Amino acid sequence: MIKVAIHQPNFLPWPGYFAKLAQADLFVLLDDAQFSKNNIINRVRILGETEPRWLTLPVAAHLGQSIAQTLPAKPDWRRSILALLRNTYGKAAYFKAIWPSLESWFAAAPEADLAAINTHFIAAIAGYLDVATPLQKASMLGIAGQSDDRLVMIVQHLAPGGCYLSGKGGAGYQDPAKFSAAGLALEYYSFTPRAYDQGRPGFQPGLSVLDPLFHLGRDGCLDLIHGR
């Protein structure tokens, strides 16, 4: 049974995003979903002195526009984000091992919209972690609809008789009967990462996947997202 996961293309997302990506057979990016401010579409938490801080890609946002219609607000966003990451993680155990790859991902990031930029980083990091699940842009499918009705139609179109792999939050608004009526299975996935050494007392959870990459390295990050 083919498992399809569907998610907005978040900015340098947390390890759970890639854990879910690894569990799916096909991952659909909702690049045509509406952009919302103060969300994790253009920002992600990274390590702070005593609590997490935000790493933000500034964008020019207007009411009602999609993620794919949202553009960076500053031409030097690569330089400023890399400077903050270097300042934050320069002393991390695997900084020197990870940094060249990170610089190459930023150098290759498209001069385009937020959806394209985020998709680029998701694909680059997934490839670095040997997660080979194919990515599909929702905008290329031509399937309209609201909420779980659209999710049902997307999965039915891509994997008839397959399974929708939902995050646990979906249980609050999804109607399992709709999936069943369409001949689809519905499975909920939850990711709870273990604590790891961040080079300081305590543990700050829910950070970008870059945090475990810098502190655990590629292999350690792989163990984290696969629950090993």
mmCIF file of C-alpha atoms in Angstrom:
data_model
loop_
_atom_site.group_PDB
_atom_site.id
_atom_site.type_symbol
_atom_site.label_atom_id
_atom_site.label_comp_id
_atom_site.label_asym_id
_atom_site.label_seq_id
_atom_site.Cartn_x
_atom_site.Cartn_y
_atom_site.Cartn_z
ATOM 1 C CA MET A 1 0.000 0.000 0.000
ATOM 2 C CA ILE A 2 1.519 3.307 -1.106
ATOM 3 C CA LYS A 3 1.778 5.883 1.669
ATOM 4 C CA VAL A 4 1.320 9.525 0.666
ATOM 5 C CA ALA A 5 2.206 12.381 3.022
ATOM 6 C CA ILE A 6 1.139 15.971 2.310
ATOM 7 C CA HIS A 7 2.674 19.045 3.908
ATOM 8 C CA GLN A 8 3.399 22.698 3.287
ATOM 9 C CA PRO A 9 7.018 23.363 2.248
ATOM 10 C CA ASN A 10 8.430 24.684 5.526
ATOM 11 C CA PHE A 11 11.682 26.624 5.911
ATOM 12 C CA LEU A 12 14.598 24.425 7.047
ATOM 13 C CA PRO A 13 12.130 22.300 9.047
ATOM 14 C CA TRP A 14 12.619 20.291 12.219
ATOM 15 C CA PRO A 15 13.783 16.632 12.248
ATOM 16 C CA GLY A 16 10.200 15.336 12.507
ATOM 17 C CA TYR A 17 9.509 16.700 9.027
ATOM 18 C CA PHE A 18 12.244 14.504 7.579
ATOM 19 C CA ALA A 19 11.244 11.544 9.744
ATOM 20 C CA LYS A 20 7.760 11.739 8.200
ATOM 21 C CA LEU A 21 9.277 12.210 4.748
ATOM 22 C CA ALA A 22 11.295 9.026 5.254
ATOM 23 C CA GLN A 23 8.165 7.093 6.256
ATOM 24 C CA ALA A 24 6.255 8.070 3.098
ATOM 25 C CA ASP A 25 6.459 6.613 -0.400
ATOM 26 C CA LEU A 26 5.460 9.955 -1.926
ATOM 27 C CA PHE A 27 5.564 13.418 -0.341
ATOM 28 C CA VAL A 28 3.335 16.194 -1.693
ATOM 29 C CA LEU A 29 4.333 19.795 -1.038
ATOM 30 C CA LEU A 30 1.394 22.212 -0.793
ATOM 31 C CA ASP A 31 3.229 25.003 -2.555
ATOM 32 C CA ASP A 32 -0.078 26.610 -3.557
ATOM 33 C CA ALA A 33 -1.395 26.802 0.034
ATOM 34 C CA GLN A 34 -2.054 30.263 1.394
ATOM 35 C CA PHE A 35 0.876 31.960 3.103
ATOM 36 C CA SER A 36 0.271 32.965 6.697
ATOM 37 C CA LYS A 37 2.407 35.323 8.760
ATOM 38 C CA ASN A 38 4.140 34.290 11.984
ATOM 39 C CA ASN A 39 4.210 30.683 10.845
ATOM 40 C CA ILE A 40 6.970 28.170 10.086
ATOM 41 C CA ILE A 41 6.758 28.699 6.335
ATOM 42 C CA ASN A 42 9.481 31.348 6.387
ATOM 43 C CA ARG A 43 11.014 30.879 9.830
ATOM 44 C CA VAL A 44 12.280 28.114 12.116
ATOM 45 C CA ARG A 45 13.617 27.947 15.633
ATOM 46 C CA ILE A 46 17.328 27.471 16.278
ATOM 47 C CA LEU A 47 19.435 27.260 19.419
ATOM 48 C CA GLY A 48 19.331 30.294 21.718
ATOM 49 C CA GLU A 49 21.240 31.253 24.851
ATOM 50 C CA THR A 50 18.522 30.093 27.271
ATOM 51 C CA GLU A 51 15.587 29.373 24.932
ATOM 52 C CA PRO A 52 15.088 28.887 21.183
ATOM 53 C CA ARG A 53 15.275 31.883 18.855
ATOM 54 C CA TRP A 54 13.817 32.415 15.391
ATOM 55 C CA LEU A 55 15.783 32.130 12.162
ATOM 56 C CA THR A 56 13.720 34.053 9.612
ATOM 57 C CA LEU A 57 13.748 34.477 5.843
ATOM 58 C CA PRO A 58 12.170 37.956 5.434
ATOM 59 C CA VAL A 59 9.391 37.988 2.841
ATOM 60 C CA ALA A 60 7.068 40.469 1.160
ATOM 61 C CA ALA A 61 3.654 39.114 2.116
ATOM 62 C CA HIS A 62 0.215 40.279 1.047
ATOM 63 C CA LEU A 63 -3.193 39.090 2.176
ATOM 64 C CA GLY A 64 -4.418 36.009 0.334
ATOM 65 C CA GLN A 65 -1.260 35.163 -1.587
ATOM 66 C CA SER A 66 0.055 31.615 -1.800
ATOM 67 C CA ILE A 67 3.447 30.384 -0.641
ATOM 68 C CA ALA A 68 4.495 30.217 -4.302
ATOM 69 C CA GLN A 69 3.515 33.885 -4.743
ATOM 70 C CA THR A 70 5.552 35.002 -1.733
ATOM 71 C CA LEU A 71 8.952 36.504 -2.501
ATOM 72 C CA PRO A 72 12.011 37.258 -0.352
ATOM 73 C CA ALA A 73 11.985 40.837 0.932
ATOM 74 C CA LYS A 74 15.769 41.267 1.078
ATOM 75 C CA PRO A 75 18.267 40.345 -1.660
ATOM 76 C CA ASP A 76 20.983 39.492 0.882
ATOM 77 C CA TRP A 77 18.924 36.965 2.859
ATOM 78 C CA ARG A 78 21.485 34.207 2.199
ATOM 79 C CA ARG A 79 24.348 36.192 3.707
ATOM 80 C CA SER A 80 22.441 37.280 6.818
ATOM 81 C CA ILE A 81 21.053 33.788 7.535
ATOM 82 C CA LEU A 82 24.433 32.108 7.071
ATOM 83 C CA ALA A 83 26.042 34.711 9.344
ATOM 84 C CA LEU A 84 23.543 33.953 12.104
ATOM 85 C CA LEU A 85 24.004 30.199 11.689
ATOM 86 C CA ARG A 86 27.788 30.548 11.824
ATOM 87 C CA ASN A 87 27.549 32.691 14.955
ATOM 88 C CA THR A 88 25.150 30.212 16.587
ATOM 89 C CA TYR A 89 26.783 26.917 15.654
ATOM 90 C CA GLY A 90 30.422 27.801 14.965
ATOM 91 C CA LYS A 91 31.599 25.849 18.018
ATOM 92 C CA ALA A 92 29.285 22.837 17.524
ATOM 93 C CA ALA A 93 30.946 19.422 17.322
ATOM 94 C CA TYR A 94 30.217 18.869 13.617
ATOM 95 C CA PHE A 95 30.232 22.463 12.378
ATOM 96 C CA LYS A 96 33.300 22.024 10.149
ATOM 97 C CA ALA A 97 31.884 18.813 8.647
ATOM 98 C CA ILE A 98 28.448 20.277 7.866
ATOM 99 C CA TRP A 99 29.253 23.872 6.940
ATOM 100 C CA PRO A 100 30.581 23.294 3.380
ATOM 101 C CA SER A 101 27.389 21.445 2.435
ATOM 102 C CA LEU A 102 25.235 24.152 3.995
ATOM 103 C CA GLU A 103 27.079 26.861 2.087
ATOM 104 C CA SER A 104 26.598 24.945 -1.160
ATOM 105 C CA TRP A 105 22.844 24.565 -0.505
ATOM 106 C CA PHE A 106 22.523 28.310 0.057
ATOM 107 C CA ALA A 107 24.629 29.137 -2.992
ATOM 108 C CA ALA A 108 22.381 26.930 -5.142
ATOM 109 C CA ALA A 109 19.116 28.250 -3.683
ATOM 110 C CA PRO A 110 16.912 29.616 -6.490
ATOM 111 C CA GLU A 111 16.263 33.283 -7.121
ATOM 112 C CA ALA A 112 12.556 32.610 -6.877
ATOM 113 C CA ASP A 113 9.575 32.382 -4.573
ATOM 114 C CA LEU A 114 9.421 31.035 -1.032
ATOM 115 C CA ALA A 115 7.918 27.693 -2.091
ATOM 116 C CA ALA A 116 10.765 27.076 -4.543
ATOM 117 C CA ILE A 117 13.398 28.110 -1.994
ATOM 118 C CA ASN A 118 11.972 25.893 0.743
ATOM 119 C CA THR A 119 11.559 22.967 -1.639
ATOM 120 C CA HIS A 120 15.202 23.345 -2.654
ATOM 121 C CA PHE A 121 16.387 23.117 0.962
ATOM 122 C CA ILE A 122 14.066 20.210 1.780
ATOM 123 C CA ALA A 123 15.322 18.254 -1.239
ATOM 124 C CA ALA A 124 18.972 19.094 -0.491
ATOM 125 C CA ILE A 125 18.786 18.047 3.153
ATOM 126 C CA ALA A 126 16.761 14.922 2.334
ATOM 127 C CA GLY A 127 19.396 13.926 -0.218
ATOM 128 C CA TYR A 128 22.182 14.543 2.301
ATOM 129 C CA LEU A 129 20.355 12.238 4.724
ATOM 130 C CA ASP A 130 19.734 9.584 2.052
ATOM 131 C CA VAL A 131 15.960 10.072 2.204
ATOM 132 C CA ALA A 132 14.931 9.293 -1.374
ATOM 133 C CA THR A 133 11.155 9.788 -1.127
ATOM 134 C CA PRO A 134 9.961 11.579 -4.300
ATOM 135 C CA LEU A 135 8.644 15.143 -3.885
ATOM 136 C CA GLN A 136 5.549 16.288 -5.782
ATOM 137 C CA LYS A 137 4.296 19.878 -6.019
ATOM 138 C CA ALA A 138 0.555 20.160 -5.393
ATOM 139 C CA SER A 139 0.302 23.052 -7.862
ATOM 140 C CA MET A 140 1.201 20.651 -10.679
ATOM 141 C CA LEU A 141 -1.769 18.379 -9.982
ATOM 142 C CA GLY A 142 -4.601 20.790 -10.756
ATOM 143 C CA ILE A 143 -6.690 19.513 -7.841
ATOM 144 C CA ALA A 144 -8.767 22.119 -6.010
ATOM 145 C CA GLY A 145 -10.704 21.718 -2.783
ATOM 146 C CA GLN A 146 -10.782 22.596 0.879
ATOM 147 C CA SER A 147 -9.208 20.965 3.934
ATOM 148 C CA ASP A 148 -9.399 17.158 4.053
ATOM 149 C CA ASP A 149 -11.542 16.997 0.892
ATOM 150 C CA ARG A 150 -8.519 18.096 -1.127
ATOM 151 C CA LEU A 151 -6.236 15.710 0.739
ATOM 152 C CA VAL A 152 -8.529 12.822 -0.170
ATOM 153 C CA MET A 153 -8.574 13.837 -3.843
ATOM 154 C CA ILE A 154 -4.783 14.217 -3.996
ATOM 155 C CA VAL A 155 -4.101 10.789 -2.467
ATOM 156 C CA GLN A 156 -6.824 9.176 -4.594
ATOM 157 C CA HIS A 157 -5.262 10.716 -7.712
ATOM 158 C CA LEU A 158 -1.657 9.732 -6.923
ATOM 159 C CA ALA A 159 -2.186 6.394 -5.163
ATOM 160 C CA PRO A 160 -5.650 4.852 -5.668
ATOM 161 C CA GLY A 161 -6.326 2.440 -2.828
ATOM 162 C CA GLY A 162 -3.340 3.826 -0.952
ATOM 163 C CA CYS A 163 -2.824 5.362 2.462
ATOM 164 C CA TYR A 164 -2.686 8.965 3.655
ATOM 165 C CA LEU A 165 0.087 9.400 6.205
ATOM 166 C CA SER A 166 -1.100 12.254 8.406
ATOM 167 C CA GLY A 167 0.512 14.088 11.265
ATOM 168 C CA LYS A 168 -1.145 13.546 14.632
ATOM 169 C CA GLY A 169 -2.575 17.082 14.504
ATOM 170 C CA GLY A 170 -4.746 16.040 11.571
ATOM 171 C CA ALA A 171 -6.939 14.014 13.895
ATOM 172 C CA GLY A 172 -8.487 17.276 15.051
ATOM 173 C CA TYR A 173 -10.050 18.162 11.701
ATOM 174 C CA GLN A 174 -9.922 15.165 9.359
ATOM 175 C CA ASP A 175 -12.950 12.947 8.813
ATOM 176 C CA PRO A 176 -11.786 9.316 8.558
ATOM 177 C CA ALA A 177 -15.070 8.423 6.828
ATOM 178 C CA LYS A 178 -14.081 10.525 3.797
ATOM 179 C CA PHE A 179 -10.888 8.554 3.312
ATOM 180 C CA SER A 180 -12.675 5.253 3.816
ATOM 181 C CA ALA A 181 -15.379 6.196 1.314
ATOM 182 C CA ALA A 182 -12.636 6.933 -1.240
ATOM 183 C CA GLY A 183 -11.059 3.522 -0.655
ATOM 184 C CA LEU A 184 -8.101 4.984 1.214
ATOM 185 C CA ALA A 185 -6.458 4.080 4.494
ATOM 186 C CA LEU A 186 -5.624 6.765 7.046
ATOM 187 C CA GLU A 187 -2.580 6.475 9.270
ATOM 188 C CA TYR A 188 -1.323 8.957 11.861
ATOM 189 C CA TYR A 189 2.378 9.528 12.400
ATOM 190 C CA SER A 190 3.938 11.104 15.475
ATOM 191 C CA PHE A 191 7.588 11.970 15.993
ATOM 192 C CA THR A 192 9.084 12.445 19.444
ATOM 193 C CA PRO A 193 12.811 13.139 19.243
ATOM 194 C CA ARG A 194 15.203 12.075 21.939
ATOM 195 C CA ALA A 195 17.280 14.684 23.708
ATOM 196 C CA TYR A 196 20.881 15.079 22.541
ATOM 197 C CA ASP A 197 23.916 17.100 23.546
ATOM 198 C CA GLN A 198 23.610 20.685 22.274
ATOM 199 C CA GLY A 199 26.866 21.797 23.855
ATOM 200 C CA ARG A 200 25.208 23.430 26.872
ATOM 201 C CA PRO A 201 23.108 22.440 29.904
ATOM 202 C CA GLY A 202 19.488 21.484 29.253
ATOM 203 C CA PHE A 203 17.850 20.630 25.962
ATOM 204 C CA GLN A 204 15.909 22.881 23.580
ATOM 205 C CA PRO A 205 13.501 20.741 21.498
ATOM 206 C CA GLY A 206 11.693 21.510 18.259
ATOM 207 C CA LEU A 207 14.595 23.172 16.454
ATOM 208 C CA SER A 208 15.551 23.085 12.773
ATOM 209 C CA VAL A 209 17.116 19.877 11.476
ATOM 210 C CA LEU A 210 20.294 21.958 11.183
ATOM 211 C CA ASP A 211 20.661 21.765 14.972
ATOM 212 C CA PRO A 212 21.130 17.973 15.172
ATOM 213 C CA LEU A 213 23.205 18.083 11.998
ATOM 214 C CA PHE A 214 25.653 20.473 13.656
ATOM 215 C CA HIS A 215 25.662 18.657 17.003
ATOM 216 C CA LEU A 216 25.344 15.001 15.946
ATOM 217 C CA GLY A 217 26.675 15.006 12.407
ATOM 218 C CA ARG A 218 25.068 13.307 9.435
ATOM 219 C CA ASP A 219 25.021 9.789 10.898
ATOM 220 C CA GLY A 220 23.775 10.950 14.290
ATOM 221 C CA CYS A 221 21.018 12.983 12.662
ATOM 222 C CA LEU A 222 20.030 9.931 10.627
ATOM 223 C CA ASP A 223 19.757 7.913 13.839
ATOM 224 C CA LEU A 224 17.583 10.658 15.303
ATOM 225 C CA ILE A 225 15.048 10.849 12.487
ATOM 226 C CA HIS A 226 14.825 7.071 12.237
ATOM 227 C CA GLY A 227 14.376 6.693 15.996
ATOM 228 C CA ARG A 228 17.531 4.666 16.502
#
